PDB file of C-alpha atoms in Angstrom:
ATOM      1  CA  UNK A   1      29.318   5.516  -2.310  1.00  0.00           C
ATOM      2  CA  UNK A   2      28.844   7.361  -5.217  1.00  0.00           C
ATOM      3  CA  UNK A   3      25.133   9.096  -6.379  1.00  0.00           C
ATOM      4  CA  UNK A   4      23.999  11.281  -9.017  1.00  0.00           C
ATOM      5  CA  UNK A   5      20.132  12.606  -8.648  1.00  0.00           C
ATOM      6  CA  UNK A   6      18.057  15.325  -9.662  1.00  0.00           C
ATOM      7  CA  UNK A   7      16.092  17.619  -6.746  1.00  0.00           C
ATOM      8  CA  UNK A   8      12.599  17.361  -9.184  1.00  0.00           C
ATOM      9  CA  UNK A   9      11.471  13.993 -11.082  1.00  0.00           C
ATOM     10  CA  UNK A  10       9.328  16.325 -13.615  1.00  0.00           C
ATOM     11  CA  UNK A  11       9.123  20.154 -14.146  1.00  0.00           C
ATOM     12  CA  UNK A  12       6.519  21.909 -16.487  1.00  0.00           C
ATOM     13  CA  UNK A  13       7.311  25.205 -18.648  1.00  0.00           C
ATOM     14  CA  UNK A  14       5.620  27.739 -20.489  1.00  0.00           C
ATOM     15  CA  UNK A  15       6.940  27.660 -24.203  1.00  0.00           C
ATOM     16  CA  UNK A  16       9.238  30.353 -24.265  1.00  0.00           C
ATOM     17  CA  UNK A  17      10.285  30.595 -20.474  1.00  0.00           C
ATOM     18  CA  UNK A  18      13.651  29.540 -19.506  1.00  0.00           C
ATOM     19  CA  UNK A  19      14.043  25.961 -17.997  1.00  0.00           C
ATOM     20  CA  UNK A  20      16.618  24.914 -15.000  1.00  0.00           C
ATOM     21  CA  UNK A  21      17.156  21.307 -14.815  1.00  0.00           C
ATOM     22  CA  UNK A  22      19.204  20.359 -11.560  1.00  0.00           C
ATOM     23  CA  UNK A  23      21.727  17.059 -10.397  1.00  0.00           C
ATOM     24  CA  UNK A  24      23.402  16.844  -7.284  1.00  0.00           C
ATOM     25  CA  UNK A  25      26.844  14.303  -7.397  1.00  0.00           C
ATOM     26  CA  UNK A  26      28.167  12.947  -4.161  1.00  0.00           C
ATOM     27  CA  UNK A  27      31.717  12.032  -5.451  1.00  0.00           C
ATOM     28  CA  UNK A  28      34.356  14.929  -5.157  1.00  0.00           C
ATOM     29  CA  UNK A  29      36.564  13.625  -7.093  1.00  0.00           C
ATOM     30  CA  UNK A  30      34.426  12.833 -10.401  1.00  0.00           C
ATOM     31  CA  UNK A  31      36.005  15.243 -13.287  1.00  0.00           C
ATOM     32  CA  UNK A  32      33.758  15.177 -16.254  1.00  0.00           C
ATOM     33  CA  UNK A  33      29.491  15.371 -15.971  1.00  0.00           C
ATOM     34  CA  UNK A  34      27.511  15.292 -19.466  1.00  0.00           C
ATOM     35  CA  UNK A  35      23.833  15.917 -19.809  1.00  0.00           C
ATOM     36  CA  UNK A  36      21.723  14.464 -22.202  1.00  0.00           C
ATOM     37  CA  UNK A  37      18.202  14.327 -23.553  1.00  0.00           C
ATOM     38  CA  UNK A  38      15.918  10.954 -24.031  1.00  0.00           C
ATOM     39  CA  UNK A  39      12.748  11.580 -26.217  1.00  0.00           C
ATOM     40  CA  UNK A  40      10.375   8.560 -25.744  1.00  0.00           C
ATOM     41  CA  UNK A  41      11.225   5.750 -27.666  1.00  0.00           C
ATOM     42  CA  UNK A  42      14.632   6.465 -28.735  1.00  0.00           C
ATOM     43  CA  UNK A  43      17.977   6.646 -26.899  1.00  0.00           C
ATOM     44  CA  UNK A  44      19.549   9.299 -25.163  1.00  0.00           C
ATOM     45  CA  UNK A  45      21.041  12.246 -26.858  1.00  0.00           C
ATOM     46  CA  UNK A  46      24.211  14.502 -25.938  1.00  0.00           C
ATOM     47  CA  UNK A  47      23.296  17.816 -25.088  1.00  0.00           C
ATOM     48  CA  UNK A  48      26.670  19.521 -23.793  1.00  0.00           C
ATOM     49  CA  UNK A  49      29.417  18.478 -21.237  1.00  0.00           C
ATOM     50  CA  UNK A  50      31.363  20.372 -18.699  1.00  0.00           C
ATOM     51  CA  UNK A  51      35.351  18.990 -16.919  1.00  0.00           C
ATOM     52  CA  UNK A  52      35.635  19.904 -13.693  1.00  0.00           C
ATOM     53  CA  UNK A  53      38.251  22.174 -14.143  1.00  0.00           C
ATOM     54  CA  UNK A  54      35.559  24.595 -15.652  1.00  0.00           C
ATOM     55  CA  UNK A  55      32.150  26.206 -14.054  1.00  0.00           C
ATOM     56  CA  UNK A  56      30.403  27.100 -17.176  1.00  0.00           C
ATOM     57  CA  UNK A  57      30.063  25.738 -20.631  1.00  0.00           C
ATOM     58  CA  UNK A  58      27.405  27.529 -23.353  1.00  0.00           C
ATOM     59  CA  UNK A  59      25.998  25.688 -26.060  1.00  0.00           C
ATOM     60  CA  UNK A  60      23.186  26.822 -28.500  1.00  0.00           C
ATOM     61  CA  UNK A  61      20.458  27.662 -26.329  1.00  0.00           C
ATOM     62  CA  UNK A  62      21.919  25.799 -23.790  1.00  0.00           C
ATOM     63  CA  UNK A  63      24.498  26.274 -20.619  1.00  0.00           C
ATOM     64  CA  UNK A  64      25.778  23.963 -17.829  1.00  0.00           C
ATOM     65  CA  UNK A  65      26.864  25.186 -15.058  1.00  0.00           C
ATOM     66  CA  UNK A  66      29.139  23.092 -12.430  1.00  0.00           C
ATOM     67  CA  UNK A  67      29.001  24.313  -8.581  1.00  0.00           C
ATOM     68  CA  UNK A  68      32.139  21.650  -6.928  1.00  0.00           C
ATOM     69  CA  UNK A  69      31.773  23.140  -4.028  1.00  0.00           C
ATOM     70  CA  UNK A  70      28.223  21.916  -3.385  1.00  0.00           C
ATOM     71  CA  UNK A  71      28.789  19.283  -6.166  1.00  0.00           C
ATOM     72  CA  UNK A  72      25.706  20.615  -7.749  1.00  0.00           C
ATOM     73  CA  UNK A  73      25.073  20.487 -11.666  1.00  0.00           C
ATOM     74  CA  UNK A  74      22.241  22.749 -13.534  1.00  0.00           C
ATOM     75  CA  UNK A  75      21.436  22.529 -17.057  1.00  0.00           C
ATOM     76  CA  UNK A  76      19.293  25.862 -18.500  1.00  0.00           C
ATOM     77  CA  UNK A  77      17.337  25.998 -21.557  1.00  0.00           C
ATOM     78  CA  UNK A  78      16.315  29.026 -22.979  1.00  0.00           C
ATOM     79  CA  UNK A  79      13.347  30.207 -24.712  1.00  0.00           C
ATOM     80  CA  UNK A  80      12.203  26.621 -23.635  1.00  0.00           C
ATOM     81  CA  UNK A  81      10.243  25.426 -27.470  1.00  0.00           C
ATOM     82  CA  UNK A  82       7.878  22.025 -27.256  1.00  0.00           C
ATOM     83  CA  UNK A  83      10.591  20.382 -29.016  1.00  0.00           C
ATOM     84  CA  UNK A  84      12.633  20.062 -25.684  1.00  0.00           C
ATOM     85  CA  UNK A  85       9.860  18.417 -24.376  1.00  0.00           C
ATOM     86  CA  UNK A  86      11.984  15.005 -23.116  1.00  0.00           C
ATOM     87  CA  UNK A  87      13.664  13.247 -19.926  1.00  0.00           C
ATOM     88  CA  UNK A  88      17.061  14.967 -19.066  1.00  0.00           C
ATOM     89  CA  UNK A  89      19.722  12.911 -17.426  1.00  0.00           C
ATOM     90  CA  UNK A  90      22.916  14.061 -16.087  1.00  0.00           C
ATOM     91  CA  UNK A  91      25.790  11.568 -15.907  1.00  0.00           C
ATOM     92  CA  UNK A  92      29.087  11.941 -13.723  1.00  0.00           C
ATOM     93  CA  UNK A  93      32.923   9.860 -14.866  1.00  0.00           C
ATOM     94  CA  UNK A  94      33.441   7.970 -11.860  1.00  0.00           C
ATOM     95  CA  UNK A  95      37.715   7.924 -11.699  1.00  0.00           C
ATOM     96  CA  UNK A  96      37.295   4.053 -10.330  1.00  0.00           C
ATOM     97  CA  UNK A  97      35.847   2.200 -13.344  1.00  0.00           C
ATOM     98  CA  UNK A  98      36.320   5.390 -15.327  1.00  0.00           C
ATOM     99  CA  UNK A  99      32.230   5.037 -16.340  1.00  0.00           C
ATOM    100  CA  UNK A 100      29.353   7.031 -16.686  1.00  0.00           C
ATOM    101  CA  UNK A 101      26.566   6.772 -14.023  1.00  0.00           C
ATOM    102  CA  UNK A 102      23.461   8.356 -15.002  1.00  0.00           C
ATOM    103  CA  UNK A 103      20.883   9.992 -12.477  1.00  0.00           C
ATOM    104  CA  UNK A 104      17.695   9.189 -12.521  1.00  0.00           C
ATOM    105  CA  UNK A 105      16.111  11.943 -15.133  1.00  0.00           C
ATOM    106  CA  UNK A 106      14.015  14.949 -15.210  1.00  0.00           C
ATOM    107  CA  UNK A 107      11.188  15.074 -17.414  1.00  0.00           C
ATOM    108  CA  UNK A 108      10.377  18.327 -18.918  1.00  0.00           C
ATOM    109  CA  UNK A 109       7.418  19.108 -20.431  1.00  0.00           C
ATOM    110  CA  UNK A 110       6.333  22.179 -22.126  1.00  0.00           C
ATOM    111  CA  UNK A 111       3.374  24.000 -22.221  1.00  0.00           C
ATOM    112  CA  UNK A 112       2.136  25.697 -25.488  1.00  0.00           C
TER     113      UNK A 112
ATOM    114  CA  UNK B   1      22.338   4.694 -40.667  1.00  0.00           C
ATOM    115  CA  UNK B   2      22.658   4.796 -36.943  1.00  0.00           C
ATOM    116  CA  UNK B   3      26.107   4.883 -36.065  1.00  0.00           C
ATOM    117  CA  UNK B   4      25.051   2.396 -33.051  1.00  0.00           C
ATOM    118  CA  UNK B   5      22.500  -0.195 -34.082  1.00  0.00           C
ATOM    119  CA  UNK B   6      20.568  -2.424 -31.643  1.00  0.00           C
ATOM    120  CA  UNK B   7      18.831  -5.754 -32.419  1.00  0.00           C
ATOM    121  CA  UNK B   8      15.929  -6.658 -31.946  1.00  0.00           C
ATOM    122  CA  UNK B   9      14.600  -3.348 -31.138  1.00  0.00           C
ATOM    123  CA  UNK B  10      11.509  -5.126 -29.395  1.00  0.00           C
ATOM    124  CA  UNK B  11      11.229  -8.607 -27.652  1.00  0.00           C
ATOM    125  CA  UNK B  12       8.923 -10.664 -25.573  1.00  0.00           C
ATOM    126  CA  UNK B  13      10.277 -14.134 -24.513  1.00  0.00           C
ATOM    127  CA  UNK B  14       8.774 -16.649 -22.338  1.00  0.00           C
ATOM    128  CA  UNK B  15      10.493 -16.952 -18.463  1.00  0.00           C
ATOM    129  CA  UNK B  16      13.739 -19.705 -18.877  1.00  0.00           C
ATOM    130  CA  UNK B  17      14.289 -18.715 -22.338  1.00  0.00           C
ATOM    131  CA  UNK B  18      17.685 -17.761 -23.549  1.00  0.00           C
ATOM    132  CA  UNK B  19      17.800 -14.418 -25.466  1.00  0.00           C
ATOM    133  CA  UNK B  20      20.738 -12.089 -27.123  1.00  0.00           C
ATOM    134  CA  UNK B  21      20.483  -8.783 -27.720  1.00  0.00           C
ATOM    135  CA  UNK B  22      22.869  -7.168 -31.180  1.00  0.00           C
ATOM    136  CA  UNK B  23      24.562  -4.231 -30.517  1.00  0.00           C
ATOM    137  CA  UNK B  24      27.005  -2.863 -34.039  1.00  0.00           C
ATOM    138  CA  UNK B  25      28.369   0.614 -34.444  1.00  0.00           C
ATOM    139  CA  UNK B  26      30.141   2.283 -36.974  1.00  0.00           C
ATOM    140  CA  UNK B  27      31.917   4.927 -34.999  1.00  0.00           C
ATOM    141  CA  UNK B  28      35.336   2.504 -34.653  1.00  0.00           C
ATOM    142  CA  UNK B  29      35.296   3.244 -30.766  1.00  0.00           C
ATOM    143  CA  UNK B  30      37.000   0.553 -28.656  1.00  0.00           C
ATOM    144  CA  UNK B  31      34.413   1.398 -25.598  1.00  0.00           C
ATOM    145  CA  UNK B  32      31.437  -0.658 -25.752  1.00  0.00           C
ATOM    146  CA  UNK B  33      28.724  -0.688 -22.672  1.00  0.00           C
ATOM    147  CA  UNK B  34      25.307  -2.421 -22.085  1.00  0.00           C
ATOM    148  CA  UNK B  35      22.874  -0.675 -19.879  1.00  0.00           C
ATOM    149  CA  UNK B  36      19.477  -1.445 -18.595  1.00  0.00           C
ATOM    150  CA  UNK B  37      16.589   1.331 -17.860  1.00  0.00           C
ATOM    151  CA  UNK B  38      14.198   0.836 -15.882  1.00  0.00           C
ATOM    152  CA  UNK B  39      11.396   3.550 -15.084  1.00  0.00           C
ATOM    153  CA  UNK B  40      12.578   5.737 -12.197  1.00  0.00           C
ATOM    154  CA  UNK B  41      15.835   4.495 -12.168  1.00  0.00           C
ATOM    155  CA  UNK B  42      17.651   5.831 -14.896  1.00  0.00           C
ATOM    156  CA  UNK B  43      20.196   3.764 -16.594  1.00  0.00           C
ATOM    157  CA  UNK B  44      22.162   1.397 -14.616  1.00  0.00           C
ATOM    158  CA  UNK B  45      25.443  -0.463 -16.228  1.00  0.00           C
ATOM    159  CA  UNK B  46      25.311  -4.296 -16.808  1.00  0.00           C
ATOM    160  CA  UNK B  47      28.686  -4.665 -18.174  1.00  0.00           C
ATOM    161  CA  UNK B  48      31.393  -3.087 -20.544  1.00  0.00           C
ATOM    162  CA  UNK B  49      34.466  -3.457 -22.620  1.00  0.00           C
ATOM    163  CA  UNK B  50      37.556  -1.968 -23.840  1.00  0.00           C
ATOM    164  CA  UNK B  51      38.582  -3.676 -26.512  1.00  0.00           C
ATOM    165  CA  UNK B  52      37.834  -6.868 -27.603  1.00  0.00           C
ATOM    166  CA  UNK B  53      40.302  -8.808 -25.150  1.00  0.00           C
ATOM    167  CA  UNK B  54      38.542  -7.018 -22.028  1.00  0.00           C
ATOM    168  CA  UNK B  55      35.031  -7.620 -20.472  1.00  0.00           C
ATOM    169  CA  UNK B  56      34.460  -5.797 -17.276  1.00  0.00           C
ATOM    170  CA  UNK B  57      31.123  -6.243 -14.827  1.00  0.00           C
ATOM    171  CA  UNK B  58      29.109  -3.303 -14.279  1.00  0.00           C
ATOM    172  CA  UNK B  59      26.770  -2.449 -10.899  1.00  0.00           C
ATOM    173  CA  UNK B  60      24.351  -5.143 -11.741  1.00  0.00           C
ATOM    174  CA  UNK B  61      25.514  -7.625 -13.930  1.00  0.00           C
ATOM    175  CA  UNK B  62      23.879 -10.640 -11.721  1.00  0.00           C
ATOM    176  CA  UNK B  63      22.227 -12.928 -14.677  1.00  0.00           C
ATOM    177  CA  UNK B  64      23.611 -11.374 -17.709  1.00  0.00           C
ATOM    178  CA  UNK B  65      27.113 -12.277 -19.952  1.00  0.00           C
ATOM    179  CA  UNK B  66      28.211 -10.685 -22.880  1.00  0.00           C
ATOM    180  CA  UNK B  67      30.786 -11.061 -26.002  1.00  0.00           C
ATOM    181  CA  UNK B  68      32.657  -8.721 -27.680  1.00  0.00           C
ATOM    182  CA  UNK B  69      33.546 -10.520 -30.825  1.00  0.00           C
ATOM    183  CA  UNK B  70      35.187  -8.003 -32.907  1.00  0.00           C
ATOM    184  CA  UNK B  71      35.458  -3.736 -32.309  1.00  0.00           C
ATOM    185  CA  UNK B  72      32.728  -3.840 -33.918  1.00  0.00           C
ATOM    186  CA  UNK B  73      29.754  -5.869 -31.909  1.00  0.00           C
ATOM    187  CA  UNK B  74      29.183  -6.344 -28.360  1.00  0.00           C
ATOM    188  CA  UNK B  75      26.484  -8.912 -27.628  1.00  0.00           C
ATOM    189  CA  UNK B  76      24.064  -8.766 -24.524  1.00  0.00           C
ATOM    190  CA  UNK B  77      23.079 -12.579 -23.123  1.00  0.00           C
ATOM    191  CA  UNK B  78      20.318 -13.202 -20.773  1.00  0.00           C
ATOM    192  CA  UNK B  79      21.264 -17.219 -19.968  1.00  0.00           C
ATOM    193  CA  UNK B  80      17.285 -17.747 -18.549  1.00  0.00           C
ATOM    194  CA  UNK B  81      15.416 -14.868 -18.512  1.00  0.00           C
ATOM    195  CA  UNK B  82      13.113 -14.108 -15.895  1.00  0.00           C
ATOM    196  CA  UNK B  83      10.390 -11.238 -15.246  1.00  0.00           C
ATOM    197  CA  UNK B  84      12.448  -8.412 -13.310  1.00  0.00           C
ATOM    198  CA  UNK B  85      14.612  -8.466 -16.375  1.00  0.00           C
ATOM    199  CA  UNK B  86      11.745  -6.654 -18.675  1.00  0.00           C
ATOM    200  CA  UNK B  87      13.255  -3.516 -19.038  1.00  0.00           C
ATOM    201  CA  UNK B  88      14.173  -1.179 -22.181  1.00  0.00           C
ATOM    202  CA  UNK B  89      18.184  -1.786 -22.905  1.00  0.00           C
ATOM    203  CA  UNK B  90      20.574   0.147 -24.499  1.00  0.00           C
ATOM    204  CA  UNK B  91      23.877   0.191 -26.139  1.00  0.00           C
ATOM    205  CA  UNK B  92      26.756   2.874 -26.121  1.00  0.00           C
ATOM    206  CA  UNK B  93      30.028   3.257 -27.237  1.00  0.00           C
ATOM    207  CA  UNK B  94      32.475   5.872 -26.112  1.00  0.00           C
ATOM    208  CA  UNK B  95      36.236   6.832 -28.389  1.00  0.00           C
ATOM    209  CA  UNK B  96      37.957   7.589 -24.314  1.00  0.00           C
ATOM    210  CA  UNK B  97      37.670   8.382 -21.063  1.00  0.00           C
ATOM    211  CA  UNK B  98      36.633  11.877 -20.922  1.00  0.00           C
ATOM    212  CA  UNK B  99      33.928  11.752 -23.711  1.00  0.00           C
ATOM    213  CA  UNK B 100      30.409  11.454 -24.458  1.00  0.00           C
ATOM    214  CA  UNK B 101      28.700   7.879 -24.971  1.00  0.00           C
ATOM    215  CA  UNK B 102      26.621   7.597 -27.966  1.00  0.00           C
ATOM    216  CA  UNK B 103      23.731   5.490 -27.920  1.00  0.00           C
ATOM    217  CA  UNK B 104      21.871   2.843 -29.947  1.00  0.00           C
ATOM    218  CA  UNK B 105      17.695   3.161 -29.852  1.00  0.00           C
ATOM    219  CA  UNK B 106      17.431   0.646 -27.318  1.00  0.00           C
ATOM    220  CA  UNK B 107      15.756  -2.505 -27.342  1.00  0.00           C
ATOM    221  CA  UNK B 108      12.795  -3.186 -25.320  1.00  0.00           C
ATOM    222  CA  UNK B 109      12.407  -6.554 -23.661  1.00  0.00           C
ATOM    223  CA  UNK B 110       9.445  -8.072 -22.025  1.00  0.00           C
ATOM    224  CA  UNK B 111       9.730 -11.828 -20.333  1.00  0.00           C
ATOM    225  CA  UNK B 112       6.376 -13.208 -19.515  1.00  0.00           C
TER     226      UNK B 112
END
């Protein structure tokens, strides 16, 4: 069946440092992951997206970066501010119901 | 305005009560999805639709209908409500497959 996780349910930064935010997919064959951010009490947010048919993607202080071959997803923030303070999810298409399932969620907080 | 606008955005109903939860957006997008999110387990899909012909069960759908009554609106029904279903619920819409979902603020239900 299919799964979408993250390796660490929180991760603590100093403001300033970079952050890496990590998923791990089990199905091969999805073809399009998103990442987004949920601040408490609100929904969640885009951040950036990748396709599969790509191993990088940049945004503004942001990058995704797409490993197929260990179906592995990273999200990296730099010069982490308390602003990105938040839970991160990552979220794979699944081809069958052509959906979005969502891992669990990283929280991030950041240290002043 | 939010672009996807969920009502109420807080509720506490008794167990055996009937309850609907409002979901409207702006964006014209034909894709319309309820999820539920429950601490440590991300978001999990209840059920979704394509247009307003089409009504599709999700992974846990078990105690839940909905309505899609125009592009437009997408209604969430809990027929009798019981405890396990206090949880913090959102909407989203998506324009296709291969896209982002945009979310509503959630609405956060408690059933004593």
């Amino acid at each position: 069946g299919e799964s979408v996780g993250l390796h660490l349910p929180t991760l603590s930064v100093q403001e300033g440092d970079n952050s890496i935010i990590n998923c791990a997919y089990s199905n091969s064959a999805s073809d399009y992951f998103i990442w987004y951010k949920q601040e408490s009490g609100k929904g969640p947010q885009f951040i950036i997206d990748i396709r599969s048919n790509m191993d990088k993607r940049q945004g503004q202080r942001v990058t995704v970066l797409l490993n197929k071959t260990v179906k592995h997803l990273s999200l990296q923030i730099a010069a982490t501010q308390p602003g990105d303070s938040a839970v991160y999810f990552c979220a794979e298409r699944s081809n069958w119901a052509n959906n979005l399932f969502f891992g669990t969620g990283t929280r991030l907080t950041v240290i002043p | 305005d939010a672009d996807v606008t969920q009502t109420p955005r807080n509720r506490i109903t008794k167990t055996g009560k009937r309850i609907m939860l409002e979901c409207s957006q702006t964006k014209g997008h034909d894709r319309m999805y309820w999820y539920r999110q429950d601490p440590g387990l991300g978001l999990r899909l209840i059920y979704y639709s394509f247009d307003v012909k089409d009504i599709n069960k999700g992974e846990i759908s078990d105690g839940y209908s909905v309505s899609r009554q125009a592009q437009a609106k997408f209604s969430l029904s809990l027929e009798s409500a019981i405890p396990n279903q206090t949880a913090l619920y959102f909407c989203a819409t998506r324009p296709g497959p291969n896209t982002e979902a945009f979310f509503g603020q959630g609405t956060r239900l408690t059933v004593v």
